Coordinates of C-alpha atoms in Angstrom, one line a residue:
X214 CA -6.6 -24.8 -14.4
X215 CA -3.2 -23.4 -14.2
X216 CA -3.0 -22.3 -17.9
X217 CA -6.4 -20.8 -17.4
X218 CA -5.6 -18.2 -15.0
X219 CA -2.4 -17.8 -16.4
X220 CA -4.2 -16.8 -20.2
X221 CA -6.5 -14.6 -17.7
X222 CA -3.6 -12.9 -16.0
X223 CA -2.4 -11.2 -18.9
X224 CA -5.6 -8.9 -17.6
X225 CA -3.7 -8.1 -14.5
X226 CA -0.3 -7.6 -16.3
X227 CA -2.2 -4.8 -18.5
X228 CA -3.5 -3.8 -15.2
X229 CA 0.2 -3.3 -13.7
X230 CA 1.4 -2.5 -16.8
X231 CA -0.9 0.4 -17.3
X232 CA -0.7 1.5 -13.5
X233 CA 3.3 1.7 -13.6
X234 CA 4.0 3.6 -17.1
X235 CA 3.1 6.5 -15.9
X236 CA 6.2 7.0 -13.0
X237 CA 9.0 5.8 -16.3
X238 CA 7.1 8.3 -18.4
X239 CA 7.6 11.0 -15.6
X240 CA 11.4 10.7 -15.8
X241 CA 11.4 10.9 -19.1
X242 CA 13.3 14.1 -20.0
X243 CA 11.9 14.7 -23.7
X244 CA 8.1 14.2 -21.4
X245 CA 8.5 16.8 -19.0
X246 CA 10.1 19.4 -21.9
X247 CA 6.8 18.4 -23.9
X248 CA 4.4 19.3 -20.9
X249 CA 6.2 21.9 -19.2
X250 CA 6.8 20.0 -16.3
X251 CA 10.6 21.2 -15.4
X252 CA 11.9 22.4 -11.8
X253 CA 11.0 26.0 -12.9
X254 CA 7.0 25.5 -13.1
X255 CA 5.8 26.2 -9.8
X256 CA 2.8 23.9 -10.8
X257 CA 5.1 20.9 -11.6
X258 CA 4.2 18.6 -8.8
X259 CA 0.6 19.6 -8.5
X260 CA 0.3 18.4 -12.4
X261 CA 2.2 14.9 -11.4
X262 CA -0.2 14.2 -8.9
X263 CA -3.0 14.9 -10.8
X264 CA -1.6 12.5 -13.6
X265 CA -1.8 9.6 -11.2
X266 CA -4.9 10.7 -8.7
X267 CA -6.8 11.0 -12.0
X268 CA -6.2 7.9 -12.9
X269 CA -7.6 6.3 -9.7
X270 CA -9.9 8.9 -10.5
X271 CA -11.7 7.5 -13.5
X272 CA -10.2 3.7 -11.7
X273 CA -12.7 4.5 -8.4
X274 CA -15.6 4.9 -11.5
X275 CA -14.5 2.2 -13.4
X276 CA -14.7 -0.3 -10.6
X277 CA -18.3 1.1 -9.5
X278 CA -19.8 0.6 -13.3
X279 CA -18.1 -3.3 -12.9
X280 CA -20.0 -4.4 -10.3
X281 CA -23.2 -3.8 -12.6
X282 CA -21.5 -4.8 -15.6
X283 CA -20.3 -8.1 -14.3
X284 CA -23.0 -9.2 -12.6
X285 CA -25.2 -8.6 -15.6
X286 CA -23.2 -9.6 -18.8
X287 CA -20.3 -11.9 -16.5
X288 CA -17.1 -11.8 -15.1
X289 CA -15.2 -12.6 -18.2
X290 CA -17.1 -10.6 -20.7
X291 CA -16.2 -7.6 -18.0
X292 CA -12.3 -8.7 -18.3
X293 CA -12.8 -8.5 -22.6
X294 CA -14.7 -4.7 -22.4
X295 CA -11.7 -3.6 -20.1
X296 CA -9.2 -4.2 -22.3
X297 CA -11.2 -3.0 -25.6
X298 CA -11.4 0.7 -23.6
X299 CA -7.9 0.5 -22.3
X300 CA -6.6 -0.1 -26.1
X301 CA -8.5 3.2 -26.9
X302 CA -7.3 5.2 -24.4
X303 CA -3.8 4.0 -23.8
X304 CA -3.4 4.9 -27.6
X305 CA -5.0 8.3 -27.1
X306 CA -2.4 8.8 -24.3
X307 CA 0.3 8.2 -26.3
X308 CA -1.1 10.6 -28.9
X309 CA -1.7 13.5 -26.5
X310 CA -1.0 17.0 -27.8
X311 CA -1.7 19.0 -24.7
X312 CA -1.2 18.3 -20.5
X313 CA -5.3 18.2 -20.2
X314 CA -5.9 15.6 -22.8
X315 CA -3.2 13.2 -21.8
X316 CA -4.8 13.6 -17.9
X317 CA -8.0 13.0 -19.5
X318 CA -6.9 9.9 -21.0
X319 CA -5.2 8.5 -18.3
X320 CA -8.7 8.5 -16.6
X321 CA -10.1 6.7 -19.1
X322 CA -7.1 4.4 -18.5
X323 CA -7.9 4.1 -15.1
X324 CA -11.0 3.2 -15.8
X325 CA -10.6 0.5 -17.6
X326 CA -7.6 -0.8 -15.6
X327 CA -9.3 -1.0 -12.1
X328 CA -12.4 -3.0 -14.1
X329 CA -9.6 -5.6 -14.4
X330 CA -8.6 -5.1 -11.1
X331 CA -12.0 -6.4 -9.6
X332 CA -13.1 -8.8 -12.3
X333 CA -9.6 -11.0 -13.0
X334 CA -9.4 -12.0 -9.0
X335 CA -12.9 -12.4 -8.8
X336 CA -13.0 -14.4 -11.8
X337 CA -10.0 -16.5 -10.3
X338 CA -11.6 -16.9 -7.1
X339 CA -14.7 -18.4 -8.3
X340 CA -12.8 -20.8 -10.6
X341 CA -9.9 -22.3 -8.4
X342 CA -10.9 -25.3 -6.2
X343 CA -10.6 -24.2 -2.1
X344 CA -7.4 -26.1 -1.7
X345 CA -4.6 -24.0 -3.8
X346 CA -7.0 -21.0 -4.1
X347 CA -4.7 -18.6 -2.2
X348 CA -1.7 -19.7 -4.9
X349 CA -3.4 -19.6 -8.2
X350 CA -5.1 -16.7 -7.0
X351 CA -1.5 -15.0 -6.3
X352 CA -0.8 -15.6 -10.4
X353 CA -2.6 -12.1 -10.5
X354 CA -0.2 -10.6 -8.3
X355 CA 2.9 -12.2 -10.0
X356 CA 1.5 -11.1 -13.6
X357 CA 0.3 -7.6 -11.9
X358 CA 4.0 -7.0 -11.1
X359 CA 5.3 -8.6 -13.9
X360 CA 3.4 -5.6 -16.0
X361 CA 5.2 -3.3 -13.7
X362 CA 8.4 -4.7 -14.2
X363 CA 7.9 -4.6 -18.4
X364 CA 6.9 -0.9 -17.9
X365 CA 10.0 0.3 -15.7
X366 CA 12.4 -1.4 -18.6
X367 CA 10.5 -0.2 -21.6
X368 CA 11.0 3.1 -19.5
X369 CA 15.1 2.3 -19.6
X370 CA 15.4 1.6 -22.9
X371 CA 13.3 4.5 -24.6
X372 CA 15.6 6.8 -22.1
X373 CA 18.7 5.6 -23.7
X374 CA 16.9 6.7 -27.0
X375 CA 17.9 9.5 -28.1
X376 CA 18.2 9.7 -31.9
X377 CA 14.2 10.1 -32.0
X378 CA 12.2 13.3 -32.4
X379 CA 12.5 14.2 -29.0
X380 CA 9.0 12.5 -28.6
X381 CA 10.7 9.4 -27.3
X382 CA 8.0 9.1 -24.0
X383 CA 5.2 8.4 -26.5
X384 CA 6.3 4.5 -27.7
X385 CA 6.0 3.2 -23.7
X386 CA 2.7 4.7 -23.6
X387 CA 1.5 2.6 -26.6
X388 CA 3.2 -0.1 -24.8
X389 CA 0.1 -0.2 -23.1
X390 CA -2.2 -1.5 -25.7
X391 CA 0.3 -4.8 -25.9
X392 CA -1.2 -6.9 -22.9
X393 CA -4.9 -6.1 -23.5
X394 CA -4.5 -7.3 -27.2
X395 CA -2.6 -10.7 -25.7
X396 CA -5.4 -11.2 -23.1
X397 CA -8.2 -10.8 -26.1
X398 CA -6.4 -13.3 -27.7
X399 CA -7.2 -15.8 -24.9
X400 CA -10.3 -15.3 -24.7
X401 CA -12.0 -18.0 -27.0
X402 CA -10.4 -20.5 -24.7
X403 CA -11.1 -19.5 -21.4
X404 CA -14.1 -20.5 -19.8
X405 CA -16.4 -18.3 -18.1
X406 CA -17.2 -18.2 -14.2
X407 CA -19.1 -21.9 -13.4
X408 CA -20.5 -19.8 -10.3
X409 CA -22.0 -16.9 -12.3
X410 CA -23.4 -19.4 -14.8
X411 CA -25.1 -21.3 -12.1
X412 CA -26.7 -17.7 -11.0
X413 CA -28.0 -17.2 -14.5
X414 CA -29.6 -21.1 -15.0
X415 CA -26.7 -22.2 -17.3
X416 CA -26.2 -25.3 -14.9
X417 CA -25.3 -27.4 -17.9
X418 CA -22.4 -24.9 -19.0
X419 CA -21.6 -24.5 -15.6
X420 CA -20.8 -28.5 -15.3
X421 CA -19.0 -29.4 -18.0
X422 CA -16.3 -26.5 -16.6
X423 CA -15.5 -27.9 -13.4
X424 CA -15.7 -31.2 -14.8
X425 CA -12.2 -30.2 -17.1
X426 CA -11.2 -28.3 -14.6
X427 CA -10.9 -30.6 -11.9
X428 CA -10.8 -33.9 -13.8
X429 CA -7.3 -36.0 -12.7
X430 CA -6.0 -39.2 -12.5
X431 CA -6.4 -40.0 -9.1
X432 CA -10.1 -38.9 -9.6
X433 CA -11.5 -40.9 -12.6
X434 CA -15.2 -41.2 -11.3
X435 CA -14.9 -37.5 -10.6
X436 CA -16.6 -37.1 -7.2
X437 CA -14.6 -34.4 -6.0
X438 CA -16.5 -32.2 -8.8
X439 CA -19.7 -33.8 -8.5
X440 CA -19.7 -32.9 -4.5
X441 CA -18.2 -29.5 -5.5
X442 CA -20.8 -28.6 -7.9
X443 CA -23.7 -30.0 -5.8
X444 CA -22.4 -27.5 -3.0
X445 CA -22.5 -24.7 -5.2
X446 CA -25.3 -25.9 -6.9
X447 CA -27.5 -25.9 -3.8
X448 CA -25.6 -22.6 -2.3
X449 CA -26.8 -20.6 -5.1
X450 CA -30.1 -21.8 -5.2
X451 CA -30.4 -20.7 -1.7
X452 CA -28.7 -17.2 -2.8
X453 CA -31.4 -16.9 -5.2
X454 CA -33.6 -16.1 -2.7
X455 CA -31.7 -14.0 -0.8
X456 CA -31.5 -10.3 -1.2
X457 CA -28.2 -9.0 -3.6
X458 CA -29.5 -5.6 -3.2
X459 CA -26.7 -2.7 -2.3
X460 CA -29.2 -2.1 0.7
X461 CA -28.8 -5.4 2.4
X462 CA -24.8 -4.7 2.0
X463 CA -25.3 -2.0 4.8
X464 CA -28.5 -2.9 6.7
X465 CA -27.6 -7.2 7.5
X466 CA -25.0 -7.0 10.0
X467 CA -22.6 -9.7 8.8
X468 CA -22.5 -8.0 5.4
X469 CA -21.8 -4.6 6.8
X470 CA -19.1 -6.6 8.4
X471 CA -17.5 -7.8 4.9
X472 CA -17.9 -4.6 3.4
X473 CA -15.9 -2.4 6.4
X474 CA -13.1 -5.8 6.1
X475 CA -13.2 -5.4 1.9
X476 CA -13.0 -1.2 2.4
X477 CA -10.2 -1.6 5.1
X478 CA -8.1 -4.3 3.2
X479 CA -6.4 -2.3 0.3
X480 CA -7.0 0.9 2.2
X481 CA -4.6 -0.5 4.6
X482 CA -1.9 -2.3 2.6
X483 CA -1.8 1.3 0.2
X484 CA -1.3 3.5 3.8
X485 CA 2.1 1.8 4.1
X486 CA 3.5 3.3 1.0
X487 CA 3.9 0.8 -1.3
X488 CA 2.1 3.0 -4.5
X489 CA 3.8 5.6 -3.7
X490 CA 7.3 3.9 -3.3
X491 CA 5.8 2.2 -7.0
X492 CA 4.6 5.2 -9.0
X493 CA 7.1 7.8 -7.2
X494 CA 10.0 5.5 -7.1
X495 CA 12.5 7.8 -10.1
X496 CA 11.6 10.7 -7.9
X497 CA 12.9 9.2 -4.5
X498 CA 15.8 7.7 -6.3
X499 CA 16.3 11.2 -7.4
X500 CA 16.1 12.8 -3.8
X501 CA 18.7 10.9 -2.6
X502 CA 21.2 12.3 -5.4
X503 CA 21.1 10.2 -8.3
X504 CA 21.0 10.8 -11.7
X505 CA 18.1 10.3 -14.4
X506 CA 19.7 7.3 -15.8
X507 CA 20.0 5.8 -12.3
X508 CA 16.9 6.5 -10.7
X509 CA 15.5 4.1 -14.1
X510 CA 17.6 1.3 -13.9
X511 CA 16.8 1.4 -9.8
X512 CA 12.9 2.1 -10.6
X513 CA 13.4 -1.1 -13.0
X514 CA 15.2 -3.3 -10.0
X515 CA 12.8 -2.2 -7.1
X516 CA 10.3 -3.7 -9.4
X517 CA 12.1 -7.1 -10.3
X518 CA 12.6 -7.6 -6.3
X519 CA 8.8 -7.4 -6.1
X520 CA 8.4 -9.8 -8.6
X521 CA 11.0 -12.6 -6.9
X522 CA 9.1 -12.1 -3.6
X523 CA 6.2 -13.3 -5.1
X524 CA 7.6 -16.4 -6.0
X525 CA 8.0 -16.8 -2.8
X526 CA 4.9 -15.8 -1.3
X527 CA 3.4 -19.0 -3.6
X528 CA 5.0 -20.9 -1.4
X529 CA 3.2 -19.7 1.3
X530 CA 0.2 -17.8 0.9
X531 CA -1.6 -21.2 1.8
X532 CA 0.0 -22.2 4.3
X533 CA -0.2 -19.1 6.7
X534 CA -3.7 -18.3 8.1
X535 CA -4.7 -15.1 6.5
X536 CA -5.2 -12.6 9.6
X537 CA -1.5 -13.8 10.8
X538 CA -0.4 -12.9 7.2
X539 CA -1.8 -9.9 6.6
X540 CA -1.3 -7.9 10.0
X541 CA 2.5 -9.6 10.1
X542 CA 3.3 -8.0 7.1
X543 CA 2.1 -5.0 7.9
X544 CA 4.3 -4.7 10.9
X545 CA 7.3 -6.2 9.0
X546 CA 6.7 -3.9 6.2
X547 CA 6.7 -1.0 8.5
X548 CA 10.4 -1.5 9.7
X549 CA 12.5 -1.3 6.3
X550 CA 10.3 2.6 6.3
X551 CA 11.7 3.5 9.5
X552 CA 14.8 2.4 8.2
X553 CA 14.4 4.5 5.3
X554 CA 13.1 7.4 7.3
X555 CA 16.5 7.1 8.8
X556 CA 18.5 7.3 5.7
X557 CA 16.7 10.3 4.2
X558 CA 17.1 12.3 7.0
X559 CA 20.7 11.6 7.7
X560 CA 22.0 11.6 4.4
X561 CA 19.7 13.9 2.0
X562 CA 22.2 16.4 0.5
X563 CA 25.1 14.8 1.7
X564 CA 28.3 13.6 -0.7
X565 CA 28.2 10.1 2.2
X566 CA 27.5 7.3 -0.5
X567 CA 27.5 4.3 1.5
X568 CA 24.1 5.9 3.3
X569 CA 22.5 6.9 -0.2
X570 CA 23.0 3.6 -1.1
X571 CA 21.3 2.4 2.0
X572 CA 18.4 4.2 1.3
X573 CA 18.3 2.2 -1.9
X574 CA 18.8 -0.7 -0.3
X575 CA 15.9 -0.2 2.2
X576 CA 13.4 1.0 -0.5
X577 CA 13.8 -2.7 -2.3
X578 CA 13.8 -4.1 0.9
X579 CA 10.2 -2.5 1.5
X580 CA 9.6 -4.0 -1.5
X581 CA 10.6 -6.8 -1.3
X582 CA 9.0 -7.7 2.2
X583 CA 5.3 -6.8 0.8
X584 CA 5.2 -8.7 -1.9
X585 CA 5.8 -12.0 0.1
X586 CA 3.4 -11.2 2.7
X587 CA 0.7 -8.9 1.5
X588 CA 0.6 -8.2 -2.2
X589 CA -1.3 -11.8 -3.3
X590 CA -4.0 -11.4 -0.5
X591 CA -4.2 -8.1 -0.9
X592 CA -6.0 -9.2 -4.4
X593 CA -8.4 -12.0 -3.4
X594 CA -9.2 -12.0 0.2
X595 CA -12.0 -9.6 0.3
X596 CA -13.2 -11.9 -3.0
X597 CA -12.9 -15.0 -0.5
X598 CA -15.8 -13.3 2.4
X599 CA -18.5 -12.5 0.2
X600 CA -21.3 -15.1 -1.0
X601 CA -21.6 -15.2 -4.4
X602 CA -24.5 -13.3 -5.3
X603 CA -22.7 -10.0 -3.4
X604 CA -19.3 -11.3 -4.7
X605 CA -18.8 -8.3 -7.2
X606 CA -20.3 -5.8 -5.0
X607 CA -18.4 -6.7 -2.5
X608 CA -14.6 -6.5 -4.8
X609 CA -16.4 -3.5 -6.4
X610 CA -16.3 -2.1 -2.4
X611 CA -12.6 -3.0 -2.2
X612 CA -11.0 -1.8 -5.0
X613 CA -13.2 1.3 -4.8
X614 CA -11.7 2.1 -1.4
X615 CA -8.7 1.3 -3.2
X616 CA -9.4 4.0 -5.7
X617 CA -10.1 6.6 -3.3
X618 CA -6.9 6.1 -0.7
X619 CA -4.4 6.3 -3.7
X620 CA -6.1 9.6 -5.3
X621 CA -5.2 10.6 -1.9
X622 CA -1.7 9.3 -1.7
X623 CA -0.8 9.7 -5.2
X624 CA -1.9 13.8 -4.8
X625 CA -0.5 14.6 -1.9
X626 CA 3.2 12.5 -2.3
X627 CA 4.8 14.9 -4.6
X628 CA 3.9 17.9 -2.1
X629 CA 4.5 16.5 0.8
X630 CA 7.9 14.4 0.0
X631 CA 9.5 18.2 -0.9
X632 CA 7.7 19.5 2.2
X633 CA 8.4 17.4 4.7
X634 CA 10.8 15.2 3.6
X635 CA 11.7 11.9 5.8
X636 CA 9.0 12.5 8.2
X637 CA 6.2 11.6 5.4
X638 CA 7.6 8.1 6.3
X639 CA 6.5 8.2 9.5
X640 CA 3.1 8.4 8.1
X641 CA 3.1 5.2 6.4
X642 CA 4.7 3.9 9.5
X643 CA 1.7 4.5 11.8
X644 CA -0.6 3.3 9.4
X645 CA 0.8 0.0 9.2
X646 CA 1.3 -0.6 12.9
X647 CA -2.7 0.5 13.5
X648 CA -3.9 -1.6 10.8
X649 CA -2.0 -5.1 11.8
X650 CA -3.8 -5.0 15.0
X651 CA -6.9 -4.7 13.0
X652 CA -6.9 -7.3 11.2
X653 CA -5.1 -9.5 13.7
X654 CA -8.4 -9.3 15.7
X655 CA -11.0 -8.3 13.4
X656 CA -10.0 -10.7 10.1
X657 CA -11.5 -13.9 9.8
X658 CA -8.9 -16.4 8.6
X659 CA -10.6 -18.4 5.3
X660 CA -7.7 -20.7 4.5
X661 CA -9.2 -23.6 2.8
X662 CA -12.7 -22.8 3.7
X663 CA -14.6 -23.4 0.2
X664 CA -16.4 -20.1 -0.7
X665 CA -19.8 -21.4 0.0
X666 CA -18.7 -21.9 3.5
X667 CA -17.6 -18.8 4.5
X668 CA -20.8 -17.3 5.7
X669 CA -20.9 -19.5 9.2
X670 CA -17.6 -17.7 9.9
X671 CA -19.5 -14.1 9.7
X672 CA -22.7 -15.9 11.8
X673 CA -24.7 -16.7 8.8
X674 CA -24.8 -20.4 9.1
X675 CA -28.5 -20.5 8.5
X676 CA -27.3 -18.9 5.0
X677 CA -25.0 -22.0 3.9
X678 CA -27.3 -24.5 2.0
X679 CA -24.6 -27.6 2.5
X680 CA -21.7 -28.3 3.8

């Protein structure tokens, strides 16, 4: 099971590797000579934000052409098409000969980067047994930011190239075509959702996968997959006569329910400022009065603390229910900002070191911080709420919503950071207190629950076949 998801992740580290490029390419000297993107153009930090809002752009598109896609050809044949158009495109950004076609290519990237976004959780959610499901299904997080760590250093070490043509910012961007490539090269192996197989009448497929997957020594008569399969055997019988219509999405109450908790979710976690900490990291660094060369190597570190918290959040993403962990880390989260609210305005354009490095300090903090408490569920809760016959709609609603907050974010973060400076901060800040009390009361805690059980916790216990 393990080895599965972790062949299947290399989706997610294309994803984060894909998602991240773009802020090491930005502080990339020989990239902003090439596009004109020096302190003297006046357009400068409209043409960065529209580099990264496109890309969530074509992402927001991308995700709403995957709930079709998935649901008609499967979640892992979705996963393979992603990575075919992010080859395509990553290589045409790296090619780019103008500003406009290396934005127009970046939303192609998007695209096909928030595609894996919905379908490698939802493929891992309806793979991994209830028990364990919040761990495996944090693997995606881990490889996510692994991706983003690989991107800040390949950033480093092509900014210590100089001896090229002056085109230096090209090689990361092919970078990207690397981890698609690797996770095509899993693909013969890995099996294909046993739940989605059951939908379309492939019951006999659909057995013989949870059989390997949950065969184990304690086990050998395997009745822990015979009672699992009958359960989703008989819950998708029933969802076959069910409605899976966008309609009923908005019109059943209990649905309209999952869909406002799926549109909240990463609409809430990206208010606090972690993308824009992520993809504007070089130019914070840079705020606070370092140099190119520093703002890298910090872009590069602020990443590797993410991927150590996640480490830890595997040890306990399962064992904290998942309202208490989601609205406590948004409140947790929200104090390392206030501290860095603090720094910015105290020390911006000062020579006082100690509190520049304090502002460093604080950003990894951040950092650090979310990615044990609300990077992993971020990813696979709102996959956890939805039956499986809605399930792709449903992530489709999420990372849509996703889509849309960080065109938003990722616009407005250039402007508003040389605007108003520290007091963007207390943006994010107020987000994140509103949204833990939302989800402390509204968020249903599934720990455990197996998927096919989920419904009696939205009302719809005339809607679960067997328990």
């Amino acid at each position: 099971m393990v080895l599965c998801i972790f062949g299947m992740s290399w989706g997610s580290t294309a994803f984060g590797f894909a998602s991240a490029i773009i802020a090491t390419t930005l502080g990339q000297p020989s990239f902003q000579k090439y596009m004109n993107l020096t302190q003297t153009n006046p357009n400068t930090a409209h043409i960065e934000g529209a580099m990264n809002s496109l890309f969530y752009a074509g992402g927001f598109f991308g995700s709403v052409f995957n709930a079709w896609y998935a649901d008609r050809f499967g979640r892992k044949t979705s996963i393979a098409t992603a990575c075919v158009i992010m080859i395509a495109s990553a290589a045409l950004c790296a090619g780019s000969v103008h500003v406009a076609m290396f934005i127009v290519f970046r939303f192609c990237t998007g695209w096909s980067c928030l595609m894996l976004l919905v379908s490698v959780p939802l493929w891992i959610t309806e793979l991994a047994p209830p028990r364990g499901r919040g761990i495996l299904a944090n693997i995606h997080a881990l490889m996510a930011t692994f991706g983003y760590l690989c991107a800040s250093y390949v950033g480093v070490g092509f900014f210590y190239y100089q001896k090229g043509s002056g085109n230096q910012w090209r090689a990361p961007l092919a970078f990207v075509c690397l981890f698609p490539l690797i996770t095509l090269s899993f693909m013969p192996w890995l099996p294909e959702s046993p739940r989605w197989l059951l939908v379309k009448g492939r019951t006999d497929e659909a057995w013989k996968i949870i059989e390997r997957l949950h065969r184990t020594n304690d086990d050998p008569n395997n009745d822990y997959a015979h009672a699992e399969f009958q359960q989703m055997q008989t819950q998708i019988d029933l969802d076959r006569s069910l409605d899976s219509s966008w309609r009923i999405l908005l019109t059943r109450p209990s649905y309209r329910k999952r869909v406002l908790i799926a549109c909240s979710l990463l609409t809430f976690l990206y208010s606090s400022g972690t993308l824009t900490v992520s993809n504007y990291g070089p130019t914070l660094f840079a705020e606070l009065g370092f140099k190119p060369a520093q703002t890298l190597q910090f872009q590069g570190g602020i990443v590797l603390a993410g991927l150590l918290s996640l480490f830890i959040s595997l040890a306990i993403v399962d064992r904290i229910p998942r309202n208490i962990i989601l609205s406590g880390g948004m409140l947790i989260v929200a104090i390392p900002l206030a501290c860095e609210a603090a720094m910015t305005k105290l020390y911006i354009g000062t020579n006082n070191v100690a509190g520049l490095r304090a502002g460093v300090a604080f950003l990894y903090i951040y950092i650090f911080l979310y990615g044990i408490f609300l990077d992993g569920p971020g990813y696979f809760y709102a996959n956890e709420i939805f039956p499986t016959h809605l399930r792709s709609k449903g992530a489709t609603c999420c990372v849509a919503s996703y889509s849309l907050i960080n065109i938003m974010w990722t616009q407005v973060s250039p402007v508003a950071f040389r605007t108003i400076h520290w007091k963007f901060y207390m943006v994010f800040i107020a987000c994140s207190v509103v949204a833990a009390v939302i989800m402390f009361f509204t968020y249903p805690d599934t720990l455990n629950k197996p998927l096919e059980e989920v419904a009696s916790m939205f009302g719809d216990g005339d809607l679960v076949a067997h328990y």
